[in-house]
mmCIF file of C-alpha atoms in Angstrom:
data_model
loop_
_atom_site.group_PDB
_atom_site.id
_atom_site.type_symbol
_atom_site.label_atom_id
_atom_site.label_comp_id
_atom_site.label_asym_id
_atom_site.label_seq_id
_atom_site.Cartn_x
_atom_site.Cartn_y
_atom_site.Cartn_z
ATOM 1 C CA UNK A 1 -1.606 29.585 -2.227
ATOM 2 C CA UNK A 2 1.965 29.247 -3.940
ATOM 3 C CA UNK A 3 2.668 30.474 -7.712
ATOM 4 C CA UNK A 4 3.761 28.094 -10.174
ATOM 5 C CA UNK A 5 7.599 28.867 -9.704
ATOM 6 C CA UNK A 6 7.146 28.187 -5.863
ATOM 7 C CA UNK A 7 5.226 24.814 -6.390
ATOM 8 C CA UNK A 8 7.907 23.538 -9.120
ATOM 9 C CA UNK A 9 10.603 24.464 -6.287
ATOM 10 C CA UNK A 10 8.745 22.135 -3.677
ATOM 11 C CA UNK A 11 8.450 19.407 -6.167
ATOM 12 C CA UNK A 12 12.249 19.760 -7.033
ATOM 13 C CA UNK A 13 12.847 19.561 -3.179
ATOM 14 C CA UNK A 14 10.669 16.615 -2.894
ATOM 15 C CA UNK A 15 13.216 14.765 -5.467
ATOM 16 C CA UNK A 16 16.273 16.331 -3.903
ATOM 17 C CA UNK A 17 15.560 15.133 -0.816
ATOM 18 C CA UNK A 18 14.922 11.573 -2.063
ATOM 19 C CA UNK A 19 18.461 11.860 -3.267
ATOM 20 C CA UNK A 20 20.171 12.036 -0.229
ATOM 21 C CA UNK A 21 23.477 10.010 -0.057
ATOM 22 C CA UNK A 22 23.607 6.741 1.943
ATOM 23 C CA UNK A 23 26.547 4.798 2.971
ATOM 24 C CA UNK A 24 26.641 1.496 1.051
ATOM 25 C CA UNK A 25 28.719 -1.426 0.959
ATOM 26 C CA UNK A 26 29.855 -1.945 -2.505
ATOM 27 C CA UNK A 27 30.643 -5.437 -2.161
ATOM 28 C CA UNK A 28 26.976 -6.304 -1.404
ATOM 29 C CA UNK A 29 24.331 -6.100 -3.561
ATOM 30 C CA UNK A 30 21.995 -3.135 -3.159
ATOM 31 C CA UNK A 31 18.190 -3.746 -2.461
ATOM 32 C CA UNK A 32 15.783 -2.260 -4.648
ATOM 33 C CA UNK A 33 14.909 1.370 -3.490
ATOM 34 C CA UNK A 34 11.232 2.125 -3.074
ATOM 35 C CA UNK A 35 10.132 4.673 -5.416
ATOM 36 C CA UNK A 36 7.301 6.829 -3.935
ATOM 37 C CA UNK A 37 4.680 8.313 -5.894
ATOM 38 C CA UNK A 38 3.520 11.704 -5.584
ATOM 39 C CA UNK A 39 -0.408 11.778 -4.611
ATOM 40 C CA UNK A 40 -2.599 12.821 -7.238
ATOM 41 C CA UNK A 41 -4.050 16.012 -5.570
ATOM 42 C CA UNK A 42 -1.610 18.662 -4.689
ATOM 43 C CA UNK A 43 -3.985 21.674 -4.237
ATOM 44 C CA UNK A 44 -3.140 21.770 -0.448
ATOM 45 C CA UNK A 45 0.506 20.697 -0.973
ATOM 46 C CA UNK A 46 -0.152 17.769 1.205
ATOM 47 C CA UNK A 47 2.550 15.641 -1.021
ATOM 48 C CA UNK A 48 5.365 17.597 1.260
ATOM 49 C CA UNK A 49 4.228 16.496 4.714
ATOM 50 C CA UNK A 50 3.443 13.142 3.481
ATOM 51 C CA UNK A 51 6.830 12.651 1.645
ATOM 52 C CA UNK A 52 8.778 13.797 4.953
ATOM 53 C CA UNK A 53 6.564 11.492 7.348
ATOM 54 C CA UNK A 54 7.379 8.640 5.139
ATOM 55 C CA UNK A 55 11.089 9.205 4.467
ATOM 56 C CA UNK A 56 11.839 10.544 7.904
ATOM 57 C CA UNK A 57 10.024 8.241 10.553
ATOM 58 C CA UNK A 58 12.183 9.186 13.436
ATOM 59 C CA UNK A 59 11.767 12.826 13.041
ATOM 60 C CA UNK A 60 9.205 14.986 14.876
ATOM 61 C CA UNK A 61 6.749 16.669 12.944
ATOM 62 C CA UNK A 62 7.104 19.760 14.684
ATOM 63 C CA UNK A 63 10.842 20.042 13.696
ATOM 64 C CA UNK A 64 9.637 19.535 10.010
ATOM 65 C CA UNK A 65 7.148 22.059 10.345
ATOM 66 C CA UNK A 66 9.305 24.535 11.945
ATOM 67 C CA UNK A 67 12.222 24.066 9.101
ATOM 68 C CA UNK A 68 14.837 22.374 11.123
ATOM 69 C CA UNK A 69 15.318 19.734 8.381
ATOM 70 C CA UNK A 70 16.766 22.349 5.854
ATOM 71 C CA UNK A 71 20.423 21.569 6.720
ATOM 72 C CA UNK A 72 19.708 18.393 4.594
ATOM 73 C CA UNK A 73 20.102 20.643 1.686
ATOM 74 C CA UNK A 74 23.879 20.667 2.193
ATOM 75 C CA UNK A 75 23.780 16.739 1.098
ATOM 76 C CA UNK A 76 21.924 16.909 -2.329
ATOM 77 C CA UNK A 77 24.105 16.493 -5.556
ATOM 78 C CA UNK A 78 25.478 19.269 -7.500
ATOM 79 C CA UNK A 79 23.067 18.833 -10.545
ATOM 80 C CA UNK A 80 20.256 18.975 -8.228
ATOM 81 C CA UNK A 81 21.485 22.271 -6.568
ATOM 82 C CA UNK A 82 22.092 23.625 -9.964
ATOM 83 C CA UNK A 83 18.693 23.238 -10.630
ATOM 84 C CA UNK A 84 17.293 24.855 -7.416
ATOM 85 C CA UNK A 85 19.497 27.832 -8.218
ATOM 86 C CA UNK A 86 17.961 28.234 -11.732
ATOM 87 C CA UNK A 87 14.327 27.946 -10.184
ATOM 88 C CA UNK A 88 15.239 30.171 -7.596
ATOM 89 C CA UNK A 89 16.439 32.732 -10.278
ATOM 90 C CA UNK A 90 13.097 32.126 -12.410
ATOM 91 C CA UNK A 91 10.934 32.784 -9.145
ATOM 92 C CA UNK A 92 12.615 35.856 -8.161
ATOM 93 C CA UNK A 93 12.229 37.313 -11.691
ATOM 94 C CA UNK A 94 8.661 36.450 -11.685
ATOM 95 C CA UNK A 95 8.010 38.207 -8.356
ATOM 96 C CA UNK A 96 10.064 41.266 -9.356
ATOM 97 C CA UNK A 97 8.109 41.582 -12.439
ATOM 98 C CA UNK A 98 4.839 41.214 -10.461
ATOM 99 C CA UNK A 99 5.908 43.994 -8.002
ATOM 100 C CA UNK A 100 6.864 46.293 -10.748
ATOM 101 C CA UNK A 101 3.499 45.903 -12.224
ATOM 102 C CA UNK A 102 1.427 46.695 -9.188
ATOM 103 C CA UNK A 103 3.890 49.353 -8.517
ATOM 104 C CA UNK A 104 2.710 50.827 -12.002
ATOM 105 C CA UNK A 105 -0.767 50.374 -11.267
ATOM 106 C CA UNK A 106 -0.785 51.952 -8.251
ATOM 107 C CA UNK A 107 1.273 54.957 -9.591
ATOM 108 C CA UNK A 108 -1.342 55.176 -12.437
ATOM 109 C CA UNK A 109 -4.050 55.494 -9.517
ATOM 110 C CA UNK A 110 -2.392 57.833 -7.530
ATOM 111 C CA UNK A 111 -2.276 55.407 -4.814
ATOM 112 C CA UNK A 112 0.587 55.253 -2.111
ATOM 113 C CA UNK A 113 2.905 52.051 -2.612
ATOM 114 C CA UNK A 114 2.830 49.520 0.357
ATOM 115 C CA UNK A 115 6.641 48.328 0.055
ATOM 116 C CA UNK A 116 6.134 46.414 2.900
ATOM 117 C CA UNK A 117 3.243 44.280 1.661
ATOM 118 C CA UNK A 118 4.940 43.883 -1.762
ATOM 119 C CA UNK A 119 7.908 42.444 0.241
ATOM 120 C CA UNK A 120 5.744 39.693 1.406
ATOM 121 C CA UNK A 121 5.524 38.086 -1.938
ATOM 122 C CA UNK A 122 9.184 37.127 -1.112
ATOM 123 C CA UNK A 123 8.726 35.615 2.158
ATOM 124 C CA UNK A 124 9.163 31.939 1.081
ATOM 125 C CA UNK A 125 12.766 32.729 -0.378
ATOM 126 C CA UNK A 126 15.580 35.227 0.611
ATOM 127 C CA UNK A 127 15.565 37.712 -2.328
ATOM 128 C CA UNK A 128 18.781 39.243 -0.906
ATOM 129 C CA UNK A 129 20.310 36.470 -2.584
ATOM 130 C CA UNK A 130 18.786 35.953 -5.953
ATOM 131 C CA UNK A 131 21.471 33.676 -7.429
ATOM 132 C CA UNK A 132 21.450 30.504 -5.443
ATOM 133 C CA UNK A 133 19.267 28.380 -3.528
ATOM 134 C CA UNK A 134 20.398 27.811 -0.123
ATOM 135 C CA UNK A 135 19.535 26.225 3.184
ATOM 136 C CA UNK A 136 17.793 29.666 4.540
ATOM 137 C CA UNK A 137 15.645 29.279 1.204
ATOM 138 C CA UNK A 138 14.636 25.761 2.108
ATOM 139 C CA UNK A 139 13.763 26.627 5.741
ATOM 140 C CA UNK A 140 11.557 29.628 4.441
ATOM 141 C CA UNK A 141 9.802 27.070 2.058
ATOM 142 C CA UNK A 142 9.122 24.823 4.789
ATOM 143 C CA UNK A 143 7.561 27.410 7.280
ATOM 144 C CA UNK A 144 5.551 29.088 4.314
ATOM 145 C CA UNK A 145 4.237 25.812 3.210
ATOM 146 C CA UNK A 146 2.946 24.815 6.691
ATOM 147 C CA UNK A 147 1.555 28.396 7.219
ATOM 148 C CA UNK A 148 -0.461 27.743 4.158
ATOM 149 C CA UNK A 149 -1.487 24.228 5.249
ATOM 150 C CA UNK A 150 -2.771 25.345 8.387
ATOM 151 C CA UNK A 151 -4.868 28.525 6.887
ATOM 152 C CA UNK A 152 -6.264 26.660 3.987
ATOM 153 C CA UNK A 153 -9.429 25.046 5.700
ATOM 154 C CA UNK A 154 -9.942 28.136 7.885
ATOM 155 C CA UNK A 155 -10.248 29.883 4.437
ATOM 156 C CA UNK A 156 -12.416 27.322 2.826
ATOM 157 C CA UNK A 157 -14.772 28.006 5.751
ATOM 158 C CA UNK A 158 -14.667 31.840 5.378
ATOM 159 C CA UNK A 159 -15.356 31.490 1.720
ATOM 160 C CA UNK A 160 -18.571 29.349 2.306
ATOM 161 C CA UNK A 161 -19.544 31.603 4.993
ATOM 162 C CA UNK A 162 -19.538 34.486 2.575
ATOM 163 C CA UNK A 163 -21.343 32.292 -0.132
ATOM 164 C CA UNK A 164 -24.193 31.542 2.309
ATOM 165 C CA UNK A 165 -24.452 35.158 3.408
ATOM 166 C CA UNK A 166 -24.577 36.345 -0.251
ATOM 167 C CA UNK A 167 -27.256 33.849 -1.099
ATOM 168 C CA UNK A 168 -29.460 34.755 1.898
ATOM 169 C CA UNK A 169 -28.607 38.542 0.955
ATOM 170 C CA UNK A 170 -30.066 38.065 -2.703
ATOM 171 C CA UNK A 171 -33.027 36.255 -1.758
ATOM 172 C CA UNK A 172 -34.165 38.956 0.662
ATOM 173 C CA UNK A 173 -33.222 41.520 -2.106
ATOM 174 C CA UNK A 174 -35.433 39.693 -4.357
ATOM 175 C CA UNK A 175 -38.381 39.560 -2.007
ATOM 176 C CA UNK A 176 -38.283 43.150 -1.837
ATOM 177 C CA UNK A 177 -38.870 43.402 -5.412
ATOM 178 C CA UNK A 178 -42.369 41.371 -5.250
ATOM 179 C CA UNK A 179 -45.652 42.265 -4.300
ATOM 180 C CA UNK A 180 -47.236 41.021 -1.557
ATOM 181 C CA UNK A 181 -48.754 38.116 -2.750
ATOM 182 C CA UNK A 182 -46.038 36.944 -4.890
ATOM 183 C CA UNK A 183 -43.595 37.442 -2.071
ATOM 184 C CA UNK A 184 -45.807 35.235 0.365
ATOM 185 C CA UNK A 185 -45.893 32.269 -2.358
ATOM 186 C CA UNK A 186 -42.105 32.777 -2.600
ATOM 187 C CA UNK A 187 -41.645 32.513 1.073
ATOM 188 C CA UNK A 188 -44.325 29.476 1.517
ATOM 189 C CA UNK A 189 -41.944 27.674 -1.500
ATOM 190 C CA UNK A 190 -38.555 28.698 0.316
ATOM 191 C CA UNK A 191 -39.781 26.990 3.636
ATOM 192 C CA UNK A 192 -41.045 24.167 1.904
ATOM 193 C CA UNK A 193 -37.793 23.607 0.523
ATOM 194 C CA UNK A 194 -36.200 23.739 3.719
ATOM 195 C CA UNK A 195 -38.527 20.977 5.211
ATOM 196 C CA UNK A 196 -37.533 18.571 2.339
ATOM 197 C CA UNK A 197 -33.841 18.900 2.572
ATOM 198 C CA UNK A 198 -34.042 18.479 6.295
ATOM 199 C CA UNK A 199 -36.007 15.096 5.774
ATOM 200 C CA UNK A 200 -33.490 12.813 5.128
ATOM 201 C CA UNK A 201 -32.172 9.401 6.817
ATOM 202 C CA UNK A 202 -30.263 9.449 9.837
ATOM 203 C CA UNK A 203 -26.523 10.360 9.214
ATOM 204 C CA UNK A 204 -23.895 8.252 10.998
ATOM 205 C CA UNK A 205 -21.346 9.767 12.923
ATOM 206 C CA UNK A 206 -18.269 10.154 10.624
ATOM 207 C CA UNK A 207 -15.651 7.743 11.591
ATOM 208 C CA UNK A 208 -17.762 5.848 13.554
ATOM 209 C CA UNK A 209 -18.279 1.965 13.356
ATOM 210 C CA UNK A 210 -21.607 2.567 11.651
ATOM 211 C CA UNK A 211 -20.489 4.886 9.235
ATOM 212 C CA UNK A 212 -17.423 2.756 8.189
ATOM 213 C CA UNK A 213 -19.356 -0.222 7.956
ATOM 214 C CA UNK A 214 -21.799 1.419 5.670
ATOM 215 C CA UNK A 215 -18.697 2.022 3.254
ATOM 216 C CA UNK A 216 -17.525 -1.461 3.721
ATOM 217 C CA UNK A 217 -21.128 -2.783 2.680
ATOM 218 C CA UNK A 218 -22.167 -0.329 0.079
ATOM 219 C CA UNK A 219 -18.713 0.724 -1.456
ATOM 220 C CA UNK A 220 -16.900 -2.284 -1.076
ATOM 221 C CA UNK A 221 -19.783 -5.000 -1.385
ATOM 222 C CA UNK A 222 -18.765 -6.836 1.935
ATOM 223 C CA UNK A 223 -20.656 -8.228 4.409
ATOM 224 C CA UNK A 224 -20.947 -5.700 7.320
ATOM 225 C CA UNK A 225 -20.758 -8.583 10.130
ATOM 226 C CA UNK A 226 -17.018 -9.261 8.866
ATOM 227 C CA UNK A 227 -15.869 -5.810 9.089
ATOM 228 C CA UNK A 228 -12.396 -5.570 9.773
ATOM 229 C CA UNK A 229 -10.376 -2.230 10.319
ATOM 230 C CA UNK A 230 -7.028 -3.248 8.965
ATOM 231 C CA UNK A 231 -8.534 -4.729 5.876
ATOM 232 C CA UNK A 232 -10.792 -1.668 5.749
ATOM 233 C CA UNK A 233 -7.640 0.741 5.820
ATOM 234 C CA UNK A 234 -5.670 -1.083 2.965
ATOM 235 C CA UNK A 235 -8.636 -1.177 0.791
ATOM 236 C CA UNK A 236 -9.345 2.827 0.983
ATOM 237 C CA UNK A 237 -5.487 3.469 1.243
ATOM 238 C CA UNK A 238 -5.776 4.402 -2.408
ATOM 239 C CA UNK A 239 -2.348 5.046 -3.448
ATOM 240 C CA UNK A 240 -0.834 2.509 -0.911
ATOM 241 C CA UNK A 241 1.344 4.746 0.959
ATOM 242 C CA UNK A 242 0.230 3.591 4.417
ATOM 243 C CA UNK A 243 -1.528 6.597 5.450
ATOM 244 C CA UNK A 244 -5.021 8.278 5.047
ATOM 245 C CA UNK A 245 -4.659 11.822 3.618
ATOM 246 C CA UNK A 246 -7.454 14.493 3.626
ATOM 247 C CA UNK A 247 -8.573 13.393 0.235
ATOM 248 C CA UNK A 248 -8.725 9.683 0.992
ATOM 249 C CA UNK A 249 -10.491 10.634 3.942
ATOM 250 C CA UNK A 250 -13.428 12.892 2.622
ATOM 251 C CA UNK A 251 -14.012 10.124 0.035
ATOM 252 C CA UNK A 252 -15.238 7.963 2.888
ATOM 253 C CA UNK A 253 -18.111 9.968 3.702
ATOM 254 C CA UNK A 254 -19.721 10.018 0.228
ATOM 255 C CA UNK A 255 -22.211 7.491 1.090
ATOM 256 C CA UNK A 256 -23.232 9.450 4.066
ATOM 257 C CA UNK A 257 -23.581 12.836 1.863
ATOM 258 C CA UNK A 258 -25.582 11.101 -0.529
ATOM 259 C CA UNK A 259 -28.270 10.771 2.335
ATOM 260 C CA UNK A 260 -28.736 14.694 2.293
ATOM 261 C CA UNK A 261 -27.514 15.589 -1.073
ATOM 262 C CA UNK A 262 -28.651 15.391 -4.630
ATOM 263 C CA UNK A 263 -27.855 17.236 -7.381
ATOM 264 C CA UNK A 264 -31.256 16.886 -9.080
ATOM 265 C CA UNK A 265 -33.095 18.380 -6.194
ATOM 266 C CA UNK A 266 -33.760 21.987 -5.962
ATOM 267 C CA UNK A 267 -33.537 22.008 -2.319
ATOM 268 C CA UNK A 268 -30.062 20.461 -2.174
ATOM 269 C CA UNK A 269 -26.925 22.925 -2.732
ATOM 270 C CA UNK A 270 -23.843 21.092 -3.785
ATOM 271 C CA UNK A 271 -21.659 23.742 -2.477
ATOM 272 C CA UNK A 272 -23.206 22.730 1.019
ATOM 273 C CA UNK A 273 -22.613 19.315 0.538
ATOM 274 C CA UNK A 274 -18.744 20.055 0.024
ATOM 275 C CA UNK A 275 -18.727 22.290 3.448
ATOM 276 C CA UNK A 276 -20.189 19.190 4.972
ATOM 277 C CA UNK A 277 -17.586 16.802 3.809
ATOM 278 C CA UNK A 278 -15.047 19.249 5.088
ATOM 279 C CA UNK A 279 -16.454 19.568 8.420
ATOM 280 C CA UNK A 280 -16.589 15.692 8.767
ATOM 281 C CA UNK A 281 -12.793 15.290 7.494
ATOM 282 C CA UNK A 282 -11.846 17.927 10.202
ATOM 283 C CA UNK A 283 -13.653 16.150 12.842
ATOM 284 C CA UNK A 284 -12.298 12.736 12.016
ATOM 285 C CA UNK A 285 -8.783 14.416 11.681
ATOM 286 C CA UNK A 286 -9.334 15.943 15.214
ATOM 287 C CA UNK A 287 -10.600 12.720 16.752
ATOM 288 C CA UNK A 288 -7.763 10.153 15.150
ATOM 289 C CA UNK A 289 -4.609 12.294 13.984
ATOM 290 C CA UNK A 290 -3.010 12.402 17.304
ATOM 291 C CA UNK A 291 0.399 13.714 15.837
ATOM 292 C CA UNK A 292 -1.089 16.613 14.313
ATOM 293 C CA UNK A 293 0.764 15.710 10.480
ATOM 294 C CA UNK A 294 -2.311 15.916 8.679
ATOM 295 C CA UNK A 295 -1.958 12.096 7.971
ATOM 296 C CA UNK A 296 -3.903 9.194 9.556
ATOM 297 C CA UNK A 297 -1.525 6.421 10.018
ATOM 298 C CA UNK A 298 -2.557 2.608 10.176
ATOM 299 C CA UNK A 299 -1.602 2.562 13.900
ATOM 300 C CA UNK A 300 -3.808 5.661 14.697
ATOM 301 C CA UNK A 301 -6.628 4.205 12.672
ATOM 302 C CA UNK A 302 -6.402 0.999 14.526
ATOM 303 C CA UNK A 303 -6.358 2.703 17.966
ATOM 304 C CA UNK A 304 -9.102 4.986 17.109
ATOM 305 C CA UNK A 305 -11.392 1.900 16.277
ATOM 306 C CA UNK A 306 -11.005 0.133 19.731
ATOM 307 C CA UNK A 307 -12.366 3.457 21.701
ATOM 308 C CA UNK A 308 -15.862 3.782 23.074
ATOM 309 C CA UNK A 309 -16.724 6.732 21.206
ATOM 310 C CA UNK A 310 -16.197 4.343 17.639
ATOM 311 C CA UNK A 311 -18.338 1.970 18.909
ATOM 312 C CA UNK A 312 -21.103 4.510 20.741
ATOM 313 C CA UNK A 313 -20.779 7.481 18.989
ATOM 314 C CA UNK A 314 -22.774 10.947 19.483
ATOM 315 C CA UNK A 315 -25.231 12.085 16.600
ATOM 316 C CA UNK A 316 -23.957 14.148 13.962
ATOM 317 C CA UNK A 317 -25.409 17.614 13.465
ATOM 318 C CA UNK A 318 -25.619 18.646 9.836
ATOM 319 C CA UNK A 319 -25.213 22.266 8.388
ATOM 320 C CA UNK A 320 -28.973 22.892 8.878
ATOM 321 C CA UNK A 321 -28.569 22.492 12.576
ATOM 322 C CA UNK A 322 -25.502 24.585 12.660
ATOM 323 C CA UNK A 323 -26.147 27.876 11.015
ATOM 324 C CA UNK A 324 -22.844 29.209 9.349
ATOM 325 C CA UNK A 325 -23.761 32.780 10.473
ATOM 326 C CA UNK A 326 -25.901 34.769 12.863
ATOM 327 C CA UNK A 327 -28.595 37.612 11.960
ATOM 328 C CA UNK A 328 -26.000 40.392 13.255
ATOM 329 C CA UNK A 329 -23.233 38.970 11.169
ATOM 330 C CA UNK A 330 -25.682 38.862 8.356
ATOM 331 C CA UNK A 331 -26.439 42.757 8.809
ATOM 332 C CA UNK A 332 -22.805 43.477 9.144
ATOM 333 C CA UNK A 333 -22.195 41.691 5.564
ATOM 334 C CA UNK A 334 -24.964 43.746 4.028
ATOM 335 C CA UNK A 335 -23.763 46.746 5.405
ATOM 336 C CA UNK A 336 -20.216 45.992 3.828
ATOM 337 C CA UNK A 337 -21.643 45.264 0.525
ATOM 338 C CA UNK A 338 -23.716 48.274 0.631
ATOM 339 C CA UNK A 339 -20.282 50.297 1.180
ATOM 340 C CA UNK A 340 -18.879 48.442 -1.477
ATOM 341 C CA UNK A 341 -21.840 49.294 -3.791
ATOM 342 C CA UNK A 342 -21.558 53.012 -3.023
ATOM 343 C CA UNK A 343 -17.934 53.176 -3.753
ATOM 344 C CA UNK A 344 -18.534 51.127 -7.215
ATOM 345 C CA UNK A 345 -21.280 53.876 -8.062
ATOM 346 C CA UNK A 346 -19.233 56.689 -7.261
ATOM 347 C CA UNK A 347 -16.300 54.970 -9.177
ATOM 348 C CA UNK A 348 -19.035 54.414 -12.198
ATOM 349 C CA UNK A 349 -20.012 58.160 -11.811
ATOM 350 C CA UNK A 350 -16.316 58.972 -12.261
ATOM 351 C CA UNK A 351 -15.640 56.956 -15.171
ATOM 352 C CA UNK A 352 -18.868 58.546 -16.854
ATOM 353 C CA UNK A 353 -17.542 62.083 -15.996
ATOM 354 C CA UNK A 354 -14.338 61.122 -17.678
ATOM 355 C CA UNK A 355 -15.702 59.333 -20.463
ATOM 356 C CA UNK A 356 -17.921 62.592 -21.261
ATOM 357 C CA UNK A 357 -14.643 64.867 -20.891
ATOM 358 C CA UNK A 358 -13.183 62.382 -23.064
ATOM 359 C CA UNK A 359 -15.884 62.642 -25.639
ATOM 360 C CA UNK A 360 -15.999 66.604 -25.650
ATOM 361 C CA UNK A 361 -12.116 66.730 -25.964
ATOM 362 C CA UNK A 362 -12.789 64.360 -28.884
ATOM 363 C CA UNK A 363 -15.204 66.945 -30.531
ATOM 364 C CA UNK A 364 -12.872 69.721 -30.178
ATOM 365 C CA UNK A 365 -10.246 67.894 -31.608
ATOM 366 C CA UNK A 366 -12.461 67.117 -34.516
ATOM 367 C CA UNK A 367 -13.638 70.662 -34.874
ATOM 368 C CA UNK A 368 -9.849 71.817 -34.594
ATOM 369 C CA UNK A 369 -8.607 69.176 -37.428
ATOM 370 C CA UNK A 370 -11.703 70.409 -39.904
ATOM 371 C CA UNK A 371 -10.835 73.903 -39.423
ATOM 372 C CA UNK A 372 -6.999 72.698 -40.336
ATOM 373 C CA UNK A 373 -8.149 70.911 -43.268
ATOM 374 C CA UNK A 374 -10.169 74.135 -44.631
ATOM 375 C CA UNK A 375 -7.370 76.263 -44.068
ATOM 376 C CA UNK A 376 -4.741 73.965 -45.880
ATOM 377 C CA UNK A 377 -7.541 73.393 -48.576
ATOM 378 C CA UNK A 378 -7.549 77.321 -48.866
ATOM 379 C CA UNK A 379 -4.017 77.847 -48.774
ATOM 380 C CA UNK A 380 -3.593 75.187 -51.700
ATOM 381 C CA UNK A 381 -6.281 77.271 -53.764
ATOM 382 C CA UNK A 382 -4.163 80.595 -53.264
ATOM 383 C CA UNK A 383 -0.716 78.772 -54.494
ATOM 384 C CA UNK A 384 -2.738 77.442 -57.412
ATOM 385 C CA UNK A 385 -3.759 80.810 -58.572
ATOM 386 C CA UNK A 386 -0.394 82.462 -58.164
ATOM 387 C CA UNK A 387 1.398 79.772 -59.993
ATOM 388 C CA UNK A 388 -1.270 79.767 -63.005
ATOM 389 C CA UNK A 389 0.512 80.953 -66.340
ATOM 390 C CA UNK A 390 -0.985 84.091 -68.513
ATOM 391 C CA UNK A 391 -3.685 83.602 -71.358
ATOM 392 C CA UNK A 392 -2.135 82.888 -74.965
ATOM 393 C CA UNK A 393 -4.939 84.370 -76.908
ATOM 394 C CA UNK A 394 -4.524 88.146 -77.874
ATOM 395 C CA UNK A 395 -7.832 90.522 -77.553
ATOM 396 C CA UNK A 396 -8.286 92.564 -80.591
ATOM 397 C CA UNK A 397 -8.882 96.396 -80.264
ATOM 398 C CA UNK A 398 -11.783 98.450 -81.432
ATOM 399 C CA UNK A 399 -10.182 99.678 -84.554
ATOM 400 C CA UNK A 400 -9.579 96.099 -85.964
ATOM 401 C CA UNK A 401 -13.255 95.524 -85.980
ATOM 402 C CA UNK A 402 -15.648 97.252 -87.819
ATOM 403 C CA UNK A 403 -19.275 97.671 -86.678
ATOM 404 C CA UNK A 404 -21.491 94.932 -87.919
ATOM 405 C CA UNK A 405 -18.477 92.795 -88.951
ATOM 406 C CA UNK A 406 -17.316 90.379 -86.576
ATOM 407 C CA UNK A 407 -14.140 89.620 -88.833
ATOM 408 C CA UNK A 408 -11.225 91.861 -88.224
ATOM 409 C CA UNK A 409 -9.441 93.631 -91.194
ATOM 410 C CA UNK A 410 -6.383 92.746 -92.699
ATOM 411 C CA UNK A 411 -3.294 94.642 -91.922
ATOM 412 C CA UNK A 412 -3.216 96.723 -95.676
ATOM 413 C CA UNK A 413 -6.904 97.415 -95.045
ATOM 414 C CA UNK A 414 -6.180 98.815 -91.625
ATOM 415 C CA UNK A 415 -3.426 101.293 -93.209
ATOM 416 C CA UNK A 416 -6.233 102.779 -95.910
ATOM 417 C CA UNK A 417 -8.699 103.703 -93.196
ATOM 418 C CA UNK A 418 -8.892 107.703 -92.700
ATOM 419 C CA UNK A 419 -7.835 108.788 -89.181
ATOM 420 C CA UNK A 420 -10.705 110.323 -86.800
ATOM 421 C CA UNK A 421 -10.202 113.429 -85.202
#
């Protein structure tokens, strides 16, 4: 998804579009301007589409997604443009730093730098002009945001599919480590958990009258016989913007999901519950969101409640009835994991060899250091011996000492001694 700076740009755009100048008769009192609160959840960028939809009622959503509204940037005030310029400079600097780090890392590993892949980091703005935020930048930002939104659910499904295959792969690998008796018990326990998970009350079709009445009764505490779609919509439009966004829709399915999933039960996986919630929301959006703006308006909701499918829906098949992958896909996934493991093992062996080589080189350096220290110490001893002063005591000669007498004769006695031939 987007980086922090890119997200700041969108928020600022949200503010600046709100600041479009409007011709006002100054002789009349201006009516209070309705201030729109951004939605609580912005993980998918839905605040952007919602804002445009609310502010520009007569604008086609495809024009918004294609960036045709970027020209409105020309009408924002000077201080907003200045702030956008500053944010763009920060974003360009951030991306340049990121690219340099990637280049350095690839260079250290001896890998070829893929410049085209690196430049994709700049797709949401014009990096040829790093100083000012222009209409082209807004156009790119809108298109990039739309592309992210369209791919968001697809990526979530792919992540969950990998999660499920990883879980099954690890289960099978664990079975291989067991003896025959333990493996049989493990398989029996696994099948028992599957049966317990599948044993649940009927799931009402998402978005059907039965499903919404269940929410009306259990969550709202109202009489299901008095169900009224417009009142229901206003009760669950939690931010009061006149639309059901994706998070508000997903909240409507909690009661149905609780029939199948309990976090205290071993057989229930909460990751699967969230995938089921996503499937329900996508189904309702497909059926109800006729203009494909990722929002459900009151009119769209009321229209849907008048259809036959709302009153007499088909049954809803849960995840255990719709496997996420085939056996062939699992085998391909396991082969992919095997290749990754081999690459990791090779890399691990290379690192181990490098470590051993570094340790060997360290030992050589330590030995050289020891030899150098010994040589320095030897040179210091020689230097000390050469600079040592001569002894001060005079060694007496043989003529000065008589046999049996350790005391030398005085100078006068030495003169009285006869000379020996």
